[in-house]
mmCIF file of C-alpha atoms in Angstrom:
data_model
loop_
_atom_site.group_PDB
_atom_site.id
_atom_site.type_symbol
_atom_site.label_atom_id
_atom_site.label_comp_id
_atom_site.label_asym_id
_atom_site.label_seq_id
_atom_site.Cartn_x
_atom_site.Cartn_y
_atom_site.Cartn_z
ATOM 1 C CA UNK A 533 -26.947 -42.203 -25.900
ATOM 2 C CA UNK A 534 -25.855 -39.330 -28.387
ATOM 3 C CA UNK A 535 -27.964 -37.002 -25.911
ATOM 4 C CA UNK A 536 -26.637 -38.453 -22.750
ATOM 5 C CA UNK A 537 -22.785 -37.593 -24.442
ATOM 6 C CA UNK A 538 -23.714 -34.230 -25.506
ATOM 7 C CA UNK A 539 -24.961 -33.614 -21.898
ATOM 8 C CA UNK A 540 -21.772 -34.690 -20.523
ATOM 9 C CA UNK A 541 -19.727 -32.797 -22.718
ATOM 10 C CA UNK A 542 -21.647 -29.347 -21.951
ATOM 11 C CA UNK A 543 -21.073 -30.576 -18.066
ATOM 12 C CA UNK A 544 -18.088 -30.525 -18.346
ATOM 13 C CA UNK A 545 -17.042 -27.517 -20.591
ATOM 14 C CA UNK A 546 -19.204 -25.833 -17.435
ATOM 15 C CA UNK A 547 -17.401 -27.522 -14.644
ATOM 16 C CA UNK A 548 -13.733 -28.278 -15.820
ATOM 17 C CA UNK A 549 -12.847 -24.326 -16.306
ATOM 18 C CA UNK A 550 -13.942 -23.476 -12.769
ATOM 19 C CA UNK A 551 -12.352 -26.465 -11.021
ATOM 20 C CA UNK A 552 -8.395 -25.707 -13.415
ATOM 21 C CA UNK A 553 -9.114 -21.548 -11.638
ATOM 22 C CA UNK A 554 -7.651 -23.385 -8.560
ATOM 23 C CA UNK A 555 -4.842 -24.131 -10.754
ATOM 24 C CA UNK A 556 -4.055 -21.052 -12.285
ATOM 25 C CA UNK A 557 -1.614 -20.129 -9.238
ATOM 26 C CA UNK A 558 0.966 -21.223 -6.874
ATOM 27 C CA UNK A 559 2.337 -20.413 -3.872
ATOM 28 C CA UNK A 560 5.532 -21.190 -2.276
ATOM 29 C CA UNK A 561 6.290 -20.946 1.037
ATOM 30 C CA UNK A 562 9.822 -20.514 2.600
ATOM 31 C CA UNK A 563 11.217 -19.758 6.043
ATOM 32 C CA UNK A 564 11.642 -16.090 5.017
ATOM 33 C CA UNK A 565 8.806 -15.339 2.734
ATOM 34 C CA UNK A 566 5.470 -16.055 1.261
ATOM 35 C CA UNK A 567 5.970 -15.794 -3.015
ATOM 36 C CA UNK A 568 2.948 -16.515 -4.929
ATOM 37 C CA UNK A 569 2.261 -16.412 -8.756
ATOM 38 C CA UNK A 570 -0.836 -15.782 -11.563
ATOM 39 C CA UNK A 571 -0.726 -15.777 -14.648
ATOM 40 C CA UNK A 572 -0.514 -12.060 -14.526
ATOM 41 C CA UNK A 573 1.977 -11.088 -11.875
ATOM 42 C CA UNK A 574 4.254 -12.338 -9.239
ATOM 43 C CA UNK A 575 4.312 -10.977 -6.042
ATOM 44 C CA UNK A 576 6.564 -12.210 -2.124
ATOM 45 C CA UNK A 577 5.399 -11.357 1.130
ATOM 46 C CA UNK A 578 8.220 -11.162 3.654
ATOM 47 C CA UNK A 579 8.087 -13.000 6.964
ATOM 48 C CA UNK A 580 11.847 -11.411 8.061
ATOM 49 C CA UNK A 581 13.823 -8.711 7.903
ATOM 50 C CA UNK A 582 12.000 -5.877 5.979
ATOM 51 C CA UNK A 583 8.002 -6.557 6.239
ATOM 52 C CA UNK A 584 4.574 -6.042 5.625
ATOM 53 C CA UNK A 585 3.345 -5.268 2.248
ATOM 54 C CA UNK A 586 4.726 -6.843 -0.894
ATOM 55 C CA UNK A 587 8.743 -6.881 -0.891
ATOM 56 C CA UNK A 588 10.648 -4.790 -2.698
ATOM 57 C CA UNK A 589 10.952 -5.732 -6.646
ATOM 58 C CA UNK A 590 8.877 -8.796 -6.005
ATOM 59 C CA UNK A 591 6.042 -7.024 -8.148
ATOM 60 C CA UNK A 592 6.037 -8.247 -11.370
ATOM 61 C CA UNK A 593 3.632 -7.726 -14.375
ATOM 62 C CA UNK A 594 3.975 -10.838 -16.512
ATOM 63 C CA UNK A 595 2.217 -8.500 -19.042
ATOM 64 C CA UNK A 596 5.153 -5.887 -19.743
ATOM 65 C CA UNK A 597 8.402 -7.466 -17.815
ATOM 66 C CA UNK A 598 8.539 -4.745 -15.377
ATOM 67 C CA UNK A 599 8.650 -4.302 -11.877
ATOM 68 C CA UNK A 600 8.040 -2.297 -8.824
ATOM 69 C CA UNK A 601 10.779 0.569 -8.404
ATOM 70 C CA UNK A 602 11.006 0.974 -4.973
ATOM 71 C CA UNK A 603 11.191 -0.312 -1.230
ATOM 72 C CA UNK A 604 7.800 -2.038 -1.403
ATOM 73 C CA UNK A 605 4.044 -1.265 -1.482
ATOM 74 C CA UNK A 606 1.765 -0.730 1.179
ATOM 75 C CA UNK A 607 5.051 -0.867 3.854
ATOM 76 C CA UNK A 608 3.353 0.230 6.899
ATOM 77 C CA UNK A 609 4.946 2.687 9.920
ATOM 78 C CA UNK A 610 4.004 4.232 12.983
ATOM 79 C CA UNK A 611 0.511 5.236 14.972
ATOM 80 C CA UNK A 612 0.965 9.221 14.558
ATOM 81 C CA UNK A 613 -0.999 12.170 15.614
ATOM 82 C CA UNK A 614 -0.639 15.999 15.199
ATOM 83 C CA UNK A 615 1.128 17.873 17.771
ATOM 84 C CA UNK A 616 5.056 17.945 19.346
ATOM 85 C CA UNK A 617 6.832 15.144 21.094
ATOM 86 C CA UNK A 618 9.859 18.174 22.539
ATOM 87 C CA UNK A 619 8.403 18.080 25.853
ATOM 88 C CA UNK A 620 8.740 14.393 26.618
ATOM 89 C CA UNK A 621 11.736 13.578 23.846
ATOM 90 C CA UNK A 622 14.221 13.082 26.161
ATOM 91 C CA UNK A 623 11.866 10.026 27.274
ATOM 92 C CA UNK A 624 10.888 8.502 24.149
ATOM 93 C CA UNK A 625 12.482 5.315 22.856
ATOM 94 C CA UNK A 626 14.693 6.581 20.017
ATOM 95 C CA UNK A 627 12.363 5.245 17.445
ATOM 96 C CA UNK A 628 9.123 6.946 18.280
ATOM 97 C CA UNK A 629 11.057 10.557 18.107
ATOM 98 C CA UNK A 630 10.015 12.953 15.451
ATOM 99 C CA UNK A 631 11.882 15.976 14.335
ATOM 100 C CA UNK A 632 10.473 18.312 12.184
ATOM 101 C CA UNK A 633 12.116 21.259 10.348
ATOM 102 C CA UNK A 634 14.184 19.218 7.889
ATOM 103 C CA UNK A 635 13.986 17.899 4.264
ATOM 104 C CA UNK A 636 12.611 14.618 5.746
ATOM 105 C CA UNK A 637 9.551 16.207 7.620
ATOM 106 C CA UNK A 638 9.531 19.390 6.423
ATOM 107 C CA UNK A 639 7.688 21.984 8.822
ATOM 108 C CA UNK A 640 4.126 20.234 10.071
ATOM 109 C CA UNK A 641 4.933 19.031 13.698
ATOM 110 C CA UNK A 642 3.451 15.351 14.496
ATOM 111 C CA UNK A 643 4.734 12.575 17.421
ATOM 112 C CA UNK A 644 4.571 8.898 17.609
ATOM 113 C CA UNK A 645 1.650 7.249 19.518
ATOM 114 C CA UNK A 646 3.401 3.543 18.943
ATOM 115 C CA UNK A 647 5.832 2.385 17.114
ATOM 116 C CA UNK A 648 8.291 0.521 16.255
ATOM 117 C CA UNK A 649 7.585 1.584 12.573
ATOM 118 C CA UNK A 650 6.703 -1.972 11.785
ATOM 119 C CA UNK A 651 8.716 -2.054 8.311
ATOM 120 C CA UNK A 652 12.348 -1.984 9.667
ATOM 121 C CA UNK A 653 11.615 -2.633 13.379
ATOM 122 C CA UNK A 654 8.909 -5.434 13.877
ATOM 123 C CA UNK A 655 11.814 -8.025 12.620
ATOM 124 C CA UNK A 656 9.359 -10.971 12.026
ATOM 125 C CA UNK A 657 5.547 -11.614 11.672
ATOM 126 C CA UNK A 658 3.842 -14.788 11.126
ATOM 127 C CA UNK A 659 1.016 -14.324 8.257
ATOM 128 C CA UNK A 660 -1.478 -16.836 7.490
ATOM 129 C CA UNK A 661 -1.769 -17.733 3.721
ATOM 130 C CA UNK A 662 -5.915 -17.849 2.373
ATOM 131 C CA UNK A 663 -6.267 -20.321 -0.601
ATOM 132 C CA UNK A 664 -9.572 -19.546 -2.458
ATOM 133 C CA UNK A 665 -10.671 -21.211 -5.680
ATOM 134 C CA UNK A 666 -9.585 -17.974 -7.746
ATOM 135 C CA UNK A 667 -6.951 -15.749 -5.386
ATOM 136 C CA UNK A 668 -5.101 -15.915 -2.821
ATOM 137 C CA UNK A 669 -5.381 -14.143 0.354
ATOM 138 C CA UNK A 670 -2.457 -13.250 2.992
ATOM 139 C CA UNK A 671 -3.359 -11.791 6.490
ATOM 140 C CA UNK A 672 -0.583 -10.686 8.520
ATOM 141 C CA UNK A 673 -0.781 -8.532 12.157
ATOM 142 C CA UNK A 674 1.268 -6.798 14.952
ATOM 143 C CA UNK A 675 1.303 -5.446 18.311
ATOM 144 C CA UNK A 676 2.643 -2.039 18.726
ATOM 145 C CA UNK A 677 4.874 -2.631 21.601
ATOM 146 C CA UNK A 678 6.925 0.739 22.195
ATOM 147 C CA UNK A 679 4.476 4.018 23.373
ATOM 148 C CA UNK A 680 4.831 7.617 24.133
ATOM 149 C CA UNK A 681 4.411 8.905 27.776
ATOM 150 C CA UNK A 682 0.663 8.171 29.124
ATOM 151 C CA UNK A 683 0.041 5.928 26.650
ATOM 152 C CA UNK A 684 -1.161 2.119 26.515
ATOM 153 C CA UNK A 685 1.443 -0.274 24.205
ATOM 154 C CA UNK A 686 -0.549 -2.912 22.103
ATOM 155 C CA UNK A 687 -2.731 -1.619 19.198
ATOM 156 C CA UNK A 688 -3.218 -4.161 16.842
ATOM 157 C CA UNK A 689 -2.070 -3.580 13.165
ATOM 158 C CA UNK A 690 -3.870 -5.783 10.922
ATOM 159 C CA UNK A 691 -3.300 -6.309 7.128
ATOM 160 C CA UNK A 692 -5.313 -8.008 4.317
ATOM 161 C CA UNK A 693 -4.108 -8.812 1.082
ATOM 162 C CA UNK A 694 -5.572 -9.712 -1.478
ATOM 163 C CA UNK A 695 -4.345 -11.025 -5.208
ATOM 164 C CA UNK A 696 -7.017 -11.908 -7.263
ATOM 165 C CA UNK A 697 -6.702 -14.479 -10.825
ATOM 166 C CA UNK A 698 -7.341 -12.667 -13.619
ATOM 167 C CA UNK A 699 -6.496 -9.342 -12.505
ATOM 168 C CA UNK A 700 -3.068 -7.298 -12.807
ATOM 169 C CA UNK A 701 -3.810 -6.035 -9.746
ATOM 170 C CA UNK A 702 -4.307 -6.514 -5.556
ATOM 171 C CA UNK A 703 -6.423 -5.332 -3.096
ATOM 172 C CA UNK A 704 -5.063 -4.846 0.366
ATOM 173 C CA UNK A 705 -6.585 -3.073 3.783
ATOM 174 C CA UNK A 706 -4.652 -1.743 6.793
ATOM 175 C CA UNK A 707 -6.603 -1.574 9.860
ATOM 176 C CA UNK A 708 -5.816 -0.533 13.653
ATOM 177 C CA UNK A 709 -7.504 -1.726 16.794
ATOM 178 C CA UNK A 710 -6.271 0.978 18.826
ATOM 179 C CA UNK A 711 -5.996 0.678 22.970
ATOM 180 C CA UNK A 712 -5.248 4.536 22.851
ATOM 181 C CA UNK A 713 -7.314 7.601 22.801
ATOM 182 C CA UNK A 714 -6.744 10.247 20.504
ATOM 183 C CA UNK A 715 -8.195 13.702 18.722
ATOM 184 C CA UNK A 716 -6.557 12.717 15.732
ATOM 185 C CA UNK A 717 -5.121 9.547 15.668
ATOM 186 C CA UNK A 718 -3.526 8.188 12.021
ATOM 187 C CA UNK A 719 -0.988 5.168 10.706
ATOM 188 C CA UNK A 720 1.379 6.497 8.379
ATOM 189 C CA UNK A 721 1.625 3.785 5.219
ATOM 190 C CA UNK A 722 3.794 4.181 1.766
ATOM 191 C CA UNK A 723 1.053 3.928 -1.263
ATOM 192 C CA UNK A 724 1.285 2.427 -3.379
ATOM 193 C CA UNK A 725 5.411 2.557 -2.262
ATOM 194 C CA UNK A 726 8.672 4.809 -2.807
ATOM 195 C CA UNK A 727 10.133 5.597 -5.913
ATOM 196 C CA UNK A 728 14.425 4.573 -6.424
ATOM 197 C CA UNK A 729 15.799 6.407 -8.915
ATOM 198 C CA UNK A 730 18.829 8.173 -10.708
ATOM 199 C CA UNK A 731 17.384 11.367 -11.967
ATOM 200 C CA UNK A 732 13.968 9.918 -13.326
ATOM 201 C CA UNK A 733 15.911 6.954 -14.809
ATOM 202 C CA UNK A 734 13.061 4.592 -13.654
ATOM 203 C CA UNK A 735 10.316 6.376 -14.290
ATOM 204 C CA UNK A 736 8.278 8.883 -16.445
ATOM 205 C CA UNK A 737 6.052 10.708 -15.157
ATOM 206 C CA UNK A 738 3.963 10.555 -11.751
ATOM 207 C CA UNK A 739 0.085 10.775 -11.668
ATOM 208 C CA UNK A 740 -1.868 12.204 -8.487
ATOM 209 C CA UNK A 741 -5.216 12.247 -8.764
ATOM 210 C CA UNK A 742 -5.971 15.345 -6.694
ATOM 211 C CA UNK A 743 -2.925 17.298 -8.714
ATOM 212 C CA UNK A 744 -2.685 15.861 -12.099
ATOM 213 C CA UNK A 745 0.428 14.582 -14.232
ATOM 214 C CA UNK A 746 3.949 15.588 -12.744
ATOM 215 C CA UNK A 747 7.375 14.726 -15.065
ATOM 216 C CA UNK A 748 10.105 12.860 -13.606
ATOM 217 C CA UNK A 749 12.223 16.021 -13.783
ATOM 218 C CA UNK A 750 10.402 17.779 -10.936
ATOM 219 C CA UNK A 751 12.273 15.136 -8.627
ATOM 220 C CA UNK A 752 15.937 15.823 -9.341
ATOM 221 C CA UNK A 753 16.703 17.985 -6.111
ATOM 222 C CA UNK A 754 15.735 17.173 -2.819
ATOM 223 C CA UNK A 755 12.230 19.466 -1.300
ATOM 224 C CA UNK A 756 10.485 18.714 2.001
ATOM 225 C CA UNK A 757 6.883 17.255 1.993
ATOM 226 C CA UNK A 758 4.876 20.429 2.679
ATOM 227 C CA UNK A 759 7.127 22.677 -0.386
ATOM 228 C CA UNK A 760 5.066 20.678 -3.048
ATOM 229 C CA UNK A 761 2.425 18.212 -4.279
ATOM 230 C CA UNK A 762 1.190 18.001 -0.611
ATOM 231 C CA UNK A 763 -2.596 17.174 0.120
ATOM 232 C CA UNK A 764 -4.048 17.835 3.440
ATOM 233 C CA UNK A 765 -7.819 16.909 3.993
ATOM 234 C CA UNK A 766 -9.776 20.162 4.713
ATOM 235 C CA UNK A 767 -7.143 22.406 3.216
ATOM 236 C CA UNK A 768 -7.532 20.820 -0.099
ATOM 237 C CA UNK A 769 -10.637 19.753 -1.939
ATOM 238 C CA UNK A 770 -11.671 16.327 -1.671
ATOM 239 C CA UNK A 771 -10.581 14.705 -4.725
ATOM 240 C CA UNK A 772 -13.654 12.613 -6.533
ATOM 241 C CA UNK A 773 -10.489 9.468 -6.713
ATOM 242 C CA UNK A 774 -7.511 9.093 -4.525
ATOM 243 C CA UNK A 775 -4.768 7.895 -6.589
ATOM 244 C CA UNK A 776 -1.218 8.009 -6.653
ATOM 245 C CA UNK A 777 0.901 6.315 -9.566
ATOM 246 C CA UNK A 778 3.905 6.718 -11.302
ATOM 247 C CA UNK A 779 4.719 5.513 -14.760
ATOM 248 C CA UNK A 780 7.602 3.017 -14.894
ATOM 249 C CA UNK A 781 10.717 3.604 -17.259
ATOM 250 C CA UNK A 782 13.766 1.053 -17.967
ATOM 251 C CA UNK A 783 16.699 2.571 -16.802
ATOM 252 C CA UNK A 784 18.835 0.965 -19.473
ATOM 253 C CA UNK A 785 16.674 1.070 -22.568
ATOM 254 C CA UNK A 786 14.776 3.705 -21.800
ATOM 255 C CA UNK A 787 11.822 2.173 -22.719
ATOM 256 C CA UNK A 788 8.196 3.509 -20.988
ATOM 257 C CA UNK A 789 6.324 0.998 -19.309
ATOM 258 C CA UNK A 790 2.914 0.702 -17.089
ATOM 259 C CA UNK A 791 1.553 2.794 -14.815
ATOM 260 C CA UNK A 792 1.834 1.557 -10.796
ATOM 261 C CA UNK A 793 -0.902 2.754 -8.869
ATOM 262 C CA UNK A 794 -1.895 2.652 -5.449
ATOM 263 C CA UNK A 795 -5.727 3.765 -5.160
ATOM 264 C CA UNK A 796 -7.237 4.683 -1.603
ATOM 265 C CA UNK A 797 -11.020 3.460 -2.342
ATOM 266 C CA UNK A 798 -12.502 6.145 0.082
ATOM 267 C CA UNK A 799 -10.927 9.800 -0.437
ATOM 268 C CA UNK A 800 -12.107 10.897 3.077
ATOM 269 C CA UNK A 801 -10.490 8.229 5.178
ATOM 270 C CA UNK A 802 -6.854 10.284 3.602
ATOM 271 C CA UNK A 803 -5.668 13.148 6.152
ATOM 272 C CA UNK A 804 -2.212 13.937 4.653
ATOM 273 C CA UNK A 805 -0.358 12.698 1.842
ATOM 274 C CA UNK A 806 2.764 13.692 0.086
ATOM 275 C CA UNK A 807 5.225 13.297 -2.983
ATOM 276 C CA UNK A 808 8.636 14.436 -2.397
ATOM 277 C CA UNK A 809 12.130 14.126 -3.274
ATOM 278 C CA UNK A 810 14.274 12.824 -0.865
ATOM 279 C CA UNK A 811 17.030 10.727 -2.068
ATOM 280 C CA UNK A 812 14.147 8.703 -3.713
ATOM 281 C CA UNK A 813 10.090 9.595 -4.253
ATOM 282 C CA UNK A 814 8.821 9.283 -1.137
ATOM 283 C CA UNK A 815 5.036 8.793 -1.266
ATOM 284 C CA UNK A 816 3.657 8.547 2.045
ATOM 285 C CA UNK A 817 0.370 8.452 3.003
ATOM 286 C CA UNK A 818 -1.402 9.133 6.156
ATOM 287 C CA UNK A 819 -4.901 7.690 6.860
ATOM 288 C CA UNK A 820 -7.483 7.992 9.988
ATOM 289 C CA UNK A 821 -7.017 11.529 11.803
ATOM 290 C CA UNK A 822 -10.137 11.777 13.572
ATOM 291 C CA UNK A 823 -11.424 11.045 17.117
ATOM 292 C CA UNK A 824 -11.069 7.829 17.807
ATOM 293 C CA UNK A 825 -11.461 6.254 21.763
ATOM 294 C CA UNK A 826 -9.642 3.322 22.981
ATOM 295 C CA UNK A 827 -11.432 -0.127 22.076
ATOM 296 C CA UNK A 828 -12.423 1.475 18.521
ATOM 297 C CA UNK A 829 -10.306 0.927 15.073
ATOM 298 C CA UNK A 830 -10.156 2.709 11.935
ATOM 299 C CA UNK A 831 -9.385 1.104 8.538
ATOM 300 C CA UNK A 832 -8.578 1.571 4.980
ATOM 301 C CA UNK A 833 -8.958 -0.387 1.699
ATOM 302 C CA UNK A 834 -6.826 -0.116 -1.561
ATOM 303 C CA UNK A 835 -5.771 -1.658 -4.734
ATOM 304 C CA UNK A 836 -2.254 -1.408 -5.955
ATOM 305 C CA UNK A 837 -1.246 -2.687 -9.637
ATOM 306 C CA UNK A 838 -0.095 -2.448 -13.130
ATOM 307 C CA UNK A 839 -2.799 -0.239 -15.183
ATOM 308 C CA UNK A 840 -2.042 0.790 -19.063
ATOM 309 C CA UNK A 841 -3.565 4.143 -19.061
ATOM 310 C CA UNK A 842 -4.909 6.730 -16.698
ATOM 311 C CA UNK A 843 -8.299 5.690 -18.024
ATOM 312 C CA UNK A 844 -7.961 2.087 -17.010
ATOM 313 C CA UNK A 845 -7.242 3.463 -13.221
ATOM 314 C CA UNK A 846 -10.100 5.706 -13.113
ATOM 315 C CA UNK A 847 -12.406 2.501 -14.375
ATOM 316 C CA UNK A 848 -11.042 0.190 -12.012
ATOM 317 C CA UNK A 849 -11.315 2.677 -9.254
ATOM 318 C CA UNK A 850 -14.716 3.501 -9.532
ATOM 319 C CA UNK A 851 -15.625 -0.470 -9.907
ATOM 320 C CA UNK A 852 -14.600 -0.524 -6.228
ATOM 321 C CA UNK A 853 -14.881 3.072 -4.537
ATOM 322 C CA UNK A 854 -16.271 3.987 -1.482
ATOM 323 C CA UNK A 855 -14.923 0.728 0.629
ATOM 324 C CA UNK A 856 -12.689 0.873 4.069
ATOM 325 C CA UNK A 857 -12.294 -2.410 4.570
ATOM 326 C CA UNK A 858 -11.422 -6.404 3.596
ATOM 327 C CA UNK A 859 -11.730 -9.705 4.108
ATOM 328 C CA UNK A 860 -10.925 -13.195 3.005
ATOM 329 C CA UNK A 861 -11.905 -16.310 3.902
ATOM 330 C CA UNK A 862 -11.604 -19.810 1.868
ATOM 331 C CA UNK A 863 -15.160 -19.026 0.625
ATOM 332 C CA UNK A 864 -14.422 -15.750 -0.550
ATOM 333 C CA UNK A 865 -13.486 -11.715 -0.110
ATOM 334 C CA UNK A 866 -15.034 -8.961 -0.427
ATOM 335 C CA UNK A 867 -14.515 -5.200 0.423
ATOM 336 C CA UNK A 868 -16.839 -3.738 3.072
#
């Protein structure tokens, strides 16, 4: 009998911690939103208004108290390619115009395939919530429904996030099923997000991976995106990591907190990217630029989180490089 008690004991010591996993978050769903919370962060997903990603200042790390700084992370635009929309602008829906030759663009000439830039324009989407035993999964999707001259309208957007138990961190994957041909077709995505701020009062420094460490005082006066800390695939060496973080600062203490980072898992699928003052940090990221034919897709795969050093990135990064895409079931996800 003592046996037969000691067995059950060990059972379940065994058992009980990974059945209470399921337990160690919640998720709350609301008209508006999707907000969901571990033991290490909280985090919303909005249904209305301003969308895809994770809302704006929803991002917490239970860890250090502090928060996102900007609009959102991985908030999600336009299907883009290189070349000039001037012959045809008089026929574009006012959203897919793109000017160049300003602070906003600076001087590299691109044009809308589809929009609406899905952020401020999509209005509503409908995603599906993924409860696994230890994370929680959100897929959301659009239809591109505005599109240049000669094109088709309804690419599919697709995105996959991810927010693992355990972890001060998500994973996340945009991917386009594209009805369009194009030489050099890309989605234009904030990563990890912009940057609000009075003159570096919410944050320290900025890290880019394929640049190094940048203080908060090089963002005091506006510069377009191709004056400085602009990477271009082919012009620039391919970085061994793609990472782009800032380092968070409380604007009324003062006090430095964590580093934010938003970490592309394969450098190569990154044609443009770019760090620039603009009222705020803008850190846009551009992703795909190659051939593609209508009836293929493209897709990339990131994590976005809280990280304590520069170290810890690099570590965490290389424990998942090399992957474009995501997926989650009830079983299970896993990067691809």
């Amino acid at each position: 009998m003592k046996c037969l008690a000691m067995i059950t004991v060990l059972v379940a010591c065994l058992v009980l911690p990974s059945l209470l996993r399921a337990e160690e978050y919640t998720v709350t769903e609301k008209d508006d939103e999707i907000r969901l919370s571990t033991p290490q962060y909280e985090a919303a997903v909005r249904k209305k208004g301003y969308v895809s990603g994770v809302a704006a200042g929803s991002f917490l790390d239970k860890k250090t108290g502090f928060r996102d700084a900007g609009f959102g992370l991985d908030i999600v635009d336009w299907l883009m390619e290189p070349g000039s929309d001037a012959a045809y602008r008089d026929r574009l829906d006012r959203d897919l115009v793109y000017q160049a030759g300003n602070l906003y663009h600076g001087n590299i000439v691109k044009r809308s395939i589809e929009g609406p830039q899905i952020c401020t324009r999509a209005g509503q989407l409908h995603p599906e919530v993924i409860r696994g035993k230890d994370f929680v999964a959100v897929r959301q999707a659009f239809k591109y429904h505005l599109a240049a001259p000669g094109r088709k309208t309804g690419s599919l957007w697709t995105q996959v996030l991810v927010f693992p138990v355990g972890k001060r961190y998500f994973l996340s994957m945009d991917k386009i099923d594209s009805v369009n041909s194009s030489d050099a077709m890309f989605l234009r995505i904030d990563m990890p997000g912009h940057i609000r701020h009075t003159r570096g009062d919410t944050f320290r420094q900025i890290y880019l991976s394929y640049h190094g460490t940048i203080p908060a005082e090089q963002f005091f006066d506006d510069f377009p995106p191709d004056a400085r800390f602009n990477y271009t695939r082919g012009r620039d060496k391919l970085p061994e990591r793609f990472i782009r973080a800032y380092q968070l600062r409380d604007p009324k203490t003062g006090k430095v907190g964590p580093w934010l980072a938003g970490m592309t898992l394969d450098p190569s699928v990154v044609s443009e990217a770019w760090c620039h003052q603009r009222g705020y940090v803008c850190m846009i990221e551009e992703f795909g630029g190659r051939p593609i034919k209508a009836g293929e897709s493209f897709s990339a795969a990131f994590v976005v989180g809280y990280f304590d050093s520069i170290d810890e990135m690099h570590e965490v990064y290389d424990a998942y490089k090399g992957h474009t895409a995501l997926e989650a079931t009830a079983q299970g996800w896993r990067l691809k």
